[in-house]
XYZ file of C-alpha atoms in Angstrom:
166
model
C 3.080 -0.494 1.024
C 3.651 1.315 -1.949
C 6.321 3.808 -2.854
C 6.109 6.021 -6.320
C 9.053 8.373 -5.862
C 12.035 9.425 -3.522
C 10.262 12.233 -1.759
C 9.388 11.947 1.823
C 5.601 11.838 1.157
C 5.715 9.639 -2.037
C 4.841 6.508 -0.216
C 1.797 4.989 1.599
C 3.353 4.972 4.816
C 4.253 8.474 5.043
C 0.892 9.404 3.772
C -0.818 7.105 6.419
C 1.355 8.994 9.388
C 0.297 12.460 7.911
C -3.254 11.653 7.756
C -3.494 9.962 11.222
C -1.245 12.438 12.973
C -2.735 15.617 11.661
C -6.451 14.191 12.298
C -5.549 13.660 16.127
C -4.360 17.249 16.110
C -7.643 18.348 14.419
C -9.856 16.720 16.945
C -8.044 18.624 19.846
C -5.448 16.125 20.897
C -2.250 17.579 22.448
C 0.950 16.960 20.528
C 1.958 14.305 23.011
C -1.393 12.501 22.676
C -1.294 12.816 18.845
C 2.272 11.448 18.557
C 1.626 8.365 21.083
C -1.720 7.465 19.408
C -0.356 7.740 15.877
C 2.742 5.663 16.883
C 0.508 3.224 18.617
C -1.840 2.763 15.745
C 0.976 2.484 13.379
C 3.397 0.452 15.338
C 3.082 -2.488 12.877
C 5.001 -0.494 10.291
C 8.200 -0.482 12.622
C 8.646 -4.095 11.878
C 9.601 -3.670 8.268
C 12.990 -1.734 7.856
C 11.574 0.575 4.885
C 8.332 1.289 6.362
C 10.005 2.215 9.793
C 12.385 4.763 7.983
C 9.524 6.186 6.055
C 7.376 6.407 9.326
C 10.176 8.235 11.335
C 11.118 10.561 8.566
C 7.447 11.580 7.897
C 6.765 12.088 11.532
C 9.904 14.347 11.983
C 9.046 16.236 9.052
C 5.450 16.835 9.900
C 6.333 17.645 13.509
C 8.758 20.147 12.460
C 6.458 21.760 10.139
C 3.769 22.190 12.763
C 6.315 23.581 15.210
C 5.755 20.362 17.466
C 9.034 18.436 16.833
C 10.190 16.744 19.993
C 13.790 15.914 20.840
C 13.216 12.174 20.795
C 11.626 12.215 17.273
C 14.215 14.401 15.998
C 17.139 12.214 17.306
C 15.643 9.092 15.935
C 15.156 10.590 12.441
C 18.932 12.007 12.620
C 20.044 8.653 13.802
C 18.485 7.027 10.706
C 19.891 9.451 8.424
C 23.399 9.022 9.618
C 23.202 5.581 9.511
C 22.317 5.456 5.699
C 19.662 2.826 6.496
C 17.673 4.074 3.705
C 20.261 3.243 0.967
C 19.612 -0.194 0.266
C 16.261 0.115 -1.307
C 17.123 2.677 -4.045
C 18.807 2.109 -7.308
C 21.810 4.224 -8.418
C 19.634 6.772 -10.284
C 17.185 7.157 -7.395
C 19.940 7.028 -4.615
C 21.143 10.238 -5.671
C 17.933 12.093 -5.685
C 16.885 10.394 -2.371
C 20.245 11.486 -0.827
C 19.235 14.976 -1.632
C 15.703 14.588 -0.120
C 17.388 13.175 3.127
C 19.941 15.978 3.353
C 17.285 18.565 2.977
C 15.540 16.741 5.711
C 18.693 16.718 7.756
C 19.286 20.335 7.415
C 15.547 21.257 8.160
C 15.724 19.287 11.456
C 19.052 21.050 12.508
C 17.607 24.509 12.022
C 15.340 26.033 14.527
C 11.837 24.799 14.042
C 8.994 27.393 13.296
C 6.477 28.361 16.127
C 3.858 26.046 16.882
C 1.101 26.155 14.108
C -2.278 26.481 15.503
C -4.480 23.715 14.399
C -8.250 24.622 13.658
C -10.149 22.054 15.981
C -12.772 20.429 13.810
C -16.116 20.462 15.805
C -18.102 17.328 16.127
C -21.326 17.266 14.662
C -24.582 15.628 15.989
C -26.638 14.242 13.260
C -30.175 15.424 12.860
C -31.366 11.781 12.109
C -32.249 10.069 15.471
C -32.069 6.394 16.254
C -35.173 4.411 15.677
C -36.452 6.782 13.045
C -37.364 5.766 9.517
C -36.561 8.034 6.643
C -37.338 7.648 2.960
C -36.459 9.269 -0.261
C -36.985 8.557 -4.007
C -34.410 7.585 -6.480
C -35.370 10.047 -9.171
C -32.028 11.524 -10.312
C -31.691 11.654 -14.099
C -28.624 9.514 -14.029
C -30.640 6.649 -12.675
C -33.137 6.963 -15.291
C -32.059 3.731 -17.125
C -31.929 1.688 -14.056
C -34.832 -0.679 -12.831
C -34.757 1.153 -9.389
C -35.508 4.620 -10.964
C -38.364 6.280 -9.158
C -38.337 3.836 -6.326
C -38.476 4.572 -2.685
C -35.773 3.749 -0.464
C -36.427 3.332 3.312
C -33.781 3.797 5.894
C -34.255 2.616 9.574
C -31.612 4.290 11.702
C -30.732 1.606 14.449
C -27.829 3.633 16.137
C -24.834 5.741 15.805
C -21.353 4.698 16.423
C -18.755 7.189 17.707
C -15.459 7.248 16.397
C -12.457 9.003 18.006
C -10.181 9.908 15.097
């Protein structure tokens, strides 16, 4: 995965963790369910040593910020901070900046976390389009005027809907 800076969320792994964990909370999952499902879905990231560090640091920081940090996640992140396992991948210039980021995370994790943040649960919407119905529309947008399909009709047959539990 990609890294573009020394910040906790300046890499693809941390952003994936954030996106997955927060979406679980937004659909009404409990903290335990959100953590377990996130960790299960992103478990392949624990194989790579760099990805594993980014995963645990991101989870610890997120869960703290949402007032949901568990002692297990906190201890795992602090253990990784104390082992300096993050040092090997940074050059001398970036290592100093990264140490500051990690020290800030350590201080944050060692302070009393804020109250649990209430998450607005996103309501599931039922589409107005029904399966086995045919819908049509015309492609008459002026941006399409130079295209061969300008002013053509598009027909859509809705076969079925698939539910995703994000």
